[in-house]
Structures are given as C-alpha cells and as structure tokens.
Coordinates of C-alpha atoms in Angstrom, one line a residue:
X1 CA -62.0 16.0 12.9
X2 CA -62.2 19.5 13.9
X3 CA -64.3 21.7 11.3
X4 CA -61.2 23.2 9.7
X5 CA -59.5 20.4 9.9
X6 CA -62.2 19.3 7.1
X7 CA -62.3 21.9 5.3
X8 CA -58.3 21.8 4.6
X9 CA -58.4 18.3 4.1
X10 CA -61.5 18.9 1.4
X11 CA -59.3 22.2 0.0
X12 CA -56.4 19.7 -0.6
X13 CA -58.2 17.0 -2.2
X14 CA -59.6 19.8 -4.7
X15 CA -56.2 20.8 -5.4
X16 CA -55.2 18.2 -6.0
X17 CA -56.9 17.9 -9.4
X18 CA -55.3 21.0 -10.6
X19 CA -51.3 20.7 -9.9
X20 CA -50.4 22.8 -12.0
X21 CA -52.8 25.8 -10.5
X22 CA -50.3 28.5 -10.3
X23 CA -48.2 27.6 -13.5
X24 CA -50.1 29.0 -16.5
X25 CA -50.1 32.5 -15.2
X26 CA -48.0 35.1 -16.9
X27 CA -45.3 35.9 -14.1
X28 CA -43.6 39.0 -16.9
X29 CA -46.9 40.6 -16.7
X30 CA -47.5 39.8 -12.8
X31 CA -44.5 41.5 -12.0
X32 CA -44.9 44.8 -14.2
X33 CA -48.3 44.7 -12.2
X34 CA -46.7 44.1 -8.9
X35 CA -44.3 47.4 -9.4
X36 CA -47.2 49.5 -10.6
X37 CA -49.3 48.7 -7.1
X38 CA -46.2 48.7 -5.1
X39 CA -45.7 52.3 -5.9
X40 CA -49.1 53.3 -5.3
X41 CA -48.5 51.6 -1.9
X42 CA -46.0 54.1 -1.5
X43 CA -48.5 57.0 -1.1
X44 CA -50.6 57.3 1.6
X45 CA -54.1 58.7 1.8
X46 CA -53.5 60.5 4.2
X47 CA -50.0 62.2 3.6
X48 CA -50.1 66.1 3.7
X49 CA -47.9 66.3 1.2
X50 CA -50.0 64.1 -1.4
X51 CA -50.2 66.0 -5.1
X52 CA -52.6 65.4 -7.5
X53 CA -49.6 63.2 -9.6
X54 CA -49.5 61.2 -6.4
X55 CA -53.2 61.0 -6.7
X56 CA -53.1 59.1 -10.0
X57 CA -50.2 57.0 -9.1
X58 CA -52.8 55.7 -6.4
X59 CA -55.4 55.7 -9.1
X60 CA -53.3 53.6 -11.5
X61 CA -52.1 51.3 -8.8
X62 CA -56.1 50.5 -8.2
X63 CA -56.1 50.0 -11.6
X64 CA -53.6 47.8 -11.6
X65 CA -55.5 45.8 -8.8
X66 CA -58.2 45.4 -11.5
X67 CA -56.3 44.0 -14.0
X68 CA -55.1 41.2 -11.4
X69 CA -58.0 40.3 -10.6
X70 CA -59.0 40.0 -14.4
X71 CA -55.9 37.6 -14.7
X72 CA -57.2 35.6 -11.5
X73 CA -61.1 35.5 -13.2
X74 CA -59.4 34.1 -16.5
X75 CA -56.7 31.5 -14.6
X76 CA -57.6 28.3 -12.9
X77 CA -56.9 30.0 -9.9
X78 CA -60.8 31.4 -10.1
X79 CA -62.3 27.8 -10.5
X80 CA -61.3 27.0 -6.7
X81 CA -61.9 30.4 -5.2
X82 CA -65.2 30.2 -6.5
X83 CA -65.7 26.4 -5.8
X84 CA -63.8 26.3 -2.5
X85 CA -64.8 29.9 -1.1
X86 CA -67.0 28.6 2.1
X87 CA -64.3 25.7 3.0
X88 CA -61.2 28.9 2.3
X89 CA -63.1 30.8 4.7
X90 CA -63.0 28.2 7.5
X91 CA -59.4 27.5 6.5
X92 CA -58.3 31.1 6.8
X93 CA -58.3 31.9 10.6
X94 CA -55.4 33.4 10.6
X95 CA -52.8 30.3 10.8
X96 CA -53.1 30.2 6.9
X97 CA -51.8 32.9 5.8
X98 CA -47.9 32.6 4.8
X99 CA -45.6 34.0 7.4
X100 CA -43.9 35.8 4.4
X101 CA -47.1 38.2 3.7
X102 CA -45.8 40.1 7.3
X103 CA -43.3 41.4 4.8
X104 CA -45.5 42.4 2.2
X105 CA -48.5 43.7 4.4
X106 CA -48.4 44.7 8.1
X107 CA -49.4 42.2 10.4
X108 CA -52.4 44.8 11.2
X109 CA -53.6 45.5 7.6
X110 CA -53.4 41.4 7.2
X111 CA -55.9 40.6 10.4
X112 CA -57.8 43.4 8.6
X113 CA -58.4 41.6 5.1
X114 CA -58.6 38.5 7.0
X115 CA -61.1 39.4 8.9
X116 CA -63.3 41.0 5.9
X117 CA -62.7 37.7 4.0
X118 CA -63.5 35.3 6.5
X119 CA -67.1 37.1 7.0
X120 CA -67.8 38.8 3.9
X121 CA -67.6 36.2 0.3
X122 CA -67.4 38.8 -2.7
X123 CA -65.8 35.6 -5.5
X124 CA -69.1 35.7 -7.5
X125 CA -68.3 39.3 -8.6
X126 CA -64.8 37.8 -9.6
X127 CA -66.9 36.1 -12.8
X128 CA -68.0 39.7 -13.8
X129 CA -65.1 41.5 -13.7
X130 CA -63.5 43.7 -16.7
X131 CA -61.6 46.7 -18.1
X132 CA -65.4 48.2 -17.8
X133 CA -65.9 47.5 -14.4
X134 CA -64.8 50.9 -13.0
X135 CA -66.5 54.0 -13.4
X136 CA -63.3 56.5 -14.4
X137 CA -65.8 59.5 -14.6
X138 CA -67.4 59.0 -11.2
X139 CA -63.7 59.0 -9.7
X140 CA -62.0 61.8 -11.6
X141 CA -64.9 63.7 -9.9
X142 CA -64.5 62.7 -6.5
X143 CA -61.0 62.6 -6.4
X144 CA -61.0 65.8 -8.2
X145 CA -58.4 64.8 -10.7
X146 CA -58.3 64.5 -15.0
X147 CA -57.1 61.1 -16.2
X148 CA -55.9 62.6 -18.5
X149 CA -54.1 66.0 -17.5
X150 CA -53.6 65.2 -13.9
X151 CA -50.7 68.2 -13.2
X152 CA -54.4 70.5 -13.9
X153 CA -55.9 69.1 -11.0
X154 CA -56.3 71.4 -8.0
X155 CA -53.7 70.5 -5.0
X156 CA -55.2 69.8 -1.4
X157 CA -55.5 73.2 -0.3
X158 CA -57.6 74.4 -2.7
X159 CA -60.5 72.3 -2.0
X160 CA -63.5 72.7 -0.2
X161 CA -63.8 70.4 2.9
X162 CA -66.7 68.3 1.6
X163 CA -64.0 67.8 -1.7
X164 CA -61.8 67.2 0.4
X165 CA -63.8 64.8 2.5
X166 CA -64.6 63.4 -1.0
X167 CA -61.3 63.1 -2.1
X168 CA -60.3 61.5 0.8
X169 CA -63.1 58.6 1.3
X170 CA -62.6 57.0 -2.1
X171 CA -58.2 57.3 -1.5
X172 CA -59.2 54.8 1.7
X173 CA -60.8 52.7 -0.5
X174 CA -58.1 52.3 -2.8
X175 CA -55.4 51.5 -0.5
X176 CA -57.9 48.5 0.6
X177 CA -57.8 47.6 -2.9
X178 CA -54.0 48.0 -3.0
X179 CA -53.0 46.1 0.3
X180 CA -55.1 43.4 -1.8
X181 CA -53.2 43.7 -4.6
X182 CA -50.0 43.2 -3.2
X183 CA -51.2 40.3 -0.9
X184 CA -52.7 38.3 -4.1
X185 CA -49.3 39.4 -6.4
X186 CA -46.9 38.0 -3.4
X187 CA -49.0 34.9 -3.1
X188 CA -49.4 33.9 -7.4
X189 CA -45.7 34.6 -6.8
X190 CA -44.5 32.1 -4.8
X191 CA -46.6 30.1 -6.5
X192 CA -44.1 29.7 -9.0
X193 CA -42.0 27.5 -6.0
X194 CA -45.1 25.4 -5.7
X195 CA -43.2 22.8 -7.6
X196 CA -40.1 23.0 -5.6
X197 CA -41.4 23.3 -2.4
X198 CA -44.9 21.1 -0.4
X199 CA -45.0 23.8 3.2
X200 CA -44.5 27.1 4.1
X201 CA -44.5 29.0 6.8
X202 CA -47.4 30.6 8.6
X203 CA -48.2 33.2 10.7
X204 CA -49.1 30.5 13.8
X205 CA -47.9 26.9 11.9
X206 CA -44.7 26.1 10.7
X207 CA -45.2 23.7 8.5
X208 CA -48.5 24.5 6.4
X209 CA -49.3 23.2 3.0
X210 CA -48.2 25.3 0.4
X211 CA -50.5 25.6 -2.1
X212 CA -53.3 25.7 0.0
X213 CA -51.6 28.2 2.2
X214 CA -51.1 30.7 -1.2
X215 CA -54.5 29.8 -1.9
X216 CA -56.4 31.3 0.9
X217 CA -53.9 34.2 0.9
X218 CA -54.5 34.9 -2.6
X219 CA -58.8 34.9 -1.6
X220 CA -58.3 37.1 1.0
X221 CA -56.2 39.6 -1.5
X222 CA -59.0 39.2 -4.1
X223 CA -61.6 39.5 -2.1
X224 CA -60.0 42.8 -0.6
X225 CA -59.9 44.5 -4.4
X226 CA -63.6 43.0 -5.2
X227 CA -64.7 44.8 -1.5
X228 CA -63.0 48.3 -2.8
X229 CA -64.3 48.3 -6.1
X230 CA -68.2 47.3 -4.8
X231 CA -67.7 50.3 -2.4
X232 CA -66.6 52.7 -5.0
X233 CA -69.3 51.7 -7.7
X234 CA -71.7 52.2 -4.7
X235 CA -70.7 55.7 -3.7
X236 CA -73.5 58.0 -4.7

C-alpha cells in the first residue's frame, strides 16, 4: 500500500467515528459568511480603480475569514484537522480536492493553497483563534483606512509610494485569506450532502470519498486564512 494510500485509508477510519462531522454547523450563519467574503472576492488588490469603501469591503471579507475559522476551531471539524493534519497533507496532492472547488477558486489559486498546505501545517494556531486575534489598529494604518469612517480615507493617488507599497502588501495577504475562505465555506457546504451522497468528484479521480475529499479541501482553506493572518500579525 502506497503511502497515501495509508494515509486515506487511516483518514477514513478516523471519520468514521464522527458521521455526523459536517452536521452540527450553522449553515444560516455559513452562508451570511459566504456572501460577505464572496464580495470581498470581488475586489482585487490590484484594481486601479479600488476606493477606500472597496478597501474595507476587502477588510471585512478577511474578517469574515476569521470568524470561519472560529466556527471550524469550535466544530468537530477542528478535532480531525488537528488529529489528522500530517495523514491530510499526504492525502492532498492534488487528486483530493473536489472538482467543484474549480468553480469556486481558479485552478491556479487552488495548486497555490495546495501547495502551501501540503508543506506548511498552521492547524495548532486554529486552537488559538478569536475575535482578538487581529490587530485592527496595525491595519487601519497600513492600509491607510478608519474602521470606522472609511469614506475619510485617502484614495490611491494621494499616497506616498511606500503607503502605497504598504497598502498594497497587506491587500495580497487578504485575498490569500479570502481564496481560503471561500474554499473552506464551499467545502462545510456540501458537507451538508454528506448524508446523501458517499463520492465526489476530483480534480484527477472520479470517484473520491466524500467526506474525506471536503475534509482536506476544508484544511487547505483553513490553513490558507491561518497563513494570512500569521503574516499580517508579523508585519512590522
């Protein structure tokens, strides 16, 4: 048995002690999530034409990313990212990832997150995670932008280049965070089928276990958001 091959098979047996994994999350407040990072998917970093209201849709979309995560660290769902992280890593290679995330994410930005999570395990920050865990202050000033009055802030144009330099490094890191956010919402979602359906679809098998398939989607999401918001809490 191939390594993989052994870590899927251990992956299943795990889940199989927790059938109902995807079933006790809130799916009302998943989805009001799900809009809220959607439209901050909507703006790109580096669109010419982004305003500061743009700036802190982005910002509340990241946001937004944070809060899913705290939903993840208080489900179920945490127990076997955290338990199962080294045997998710050797699942992932690519062929686990639901075919269906190609219409959430590109098929570039998913090789991208997939690559990051298959090298790089971030689930131990999952068990720290809050409402607290961002520094508002330290982005208001980078990004140049009042939480609370964000039509003051100054447009592009009227930034220095370092500002906008700035400005522009910690936007980058938010859309990490976002593609993230929309992987792991997509993913919890159609774990709401998991009692319907026992495959789906993959990007290179037709006929891959569900659960374990939303599973390692889900990490690699997750594991995106906790990347973003260690790089922003380490930004000088």
């Amino acid at each position: 048995m191939s390594e993989t091959k052994q870590a899927l098979w251990e992956l299943e047996y795990r889940l199989e002690h927790h059938p109902d994994i995807f079933m006790k999350i809130n799916y009302a407040q998943l989805i009001e999530l799900s809009k809220k990072i959607k439209l901050g998917a909507s703006k790109k970093e580096d669109d010419s034409d982004l305003t500061p209201s743009d700036i802190k849709t982005t910002l509340d979309a990241f946001k937004g990313c944070l809060e899913l995560a705290v939903i993840v660290k208080e489900s179920e769902i945490a127990t076997i990212l955290l338990e199962q992280s080294k045997n998710i890593t050797k699942v992932l290679e690519g062929y686990s990832i639901p075919e269906i995330d190609a219409q959430i994410l590109t098929k570039d930005e998913i090789k991208e997150l997939v690559e990051f999570a298959e090298s790089t395990d971030l689930m131990e920050m999952l068990l720290d995670i809050n409402k607290d865990s961002l520094n508002e202050k330290k982005l208001e000033s980078y990004l140049k932008i009042s939480i609370d009055e964000p039509g003051t802030t100054p447009d592009e144009n009227k930034l220095t280049p370092d500002e906008r330099n700035r400005r522009q490094t910690v936007l980058t890191i938010m859309n990490k965070a976002i593609s993230g956010g929309l992987l792991s919402c997509g993913n919890i979602g159609l774990g709401a089928l998991s009692g319907i359906l026992s495959t789906i679809p993959t990007l290179t098998n037709p006929t891959f276990p569900l659960i374990p398939g939303l599973i390692t989607s889900t990490y690699t999401g997750i594991n995106g958001i906790l990347s973003a918001l260690k790089d922003l809490n380490n930004l000088p």
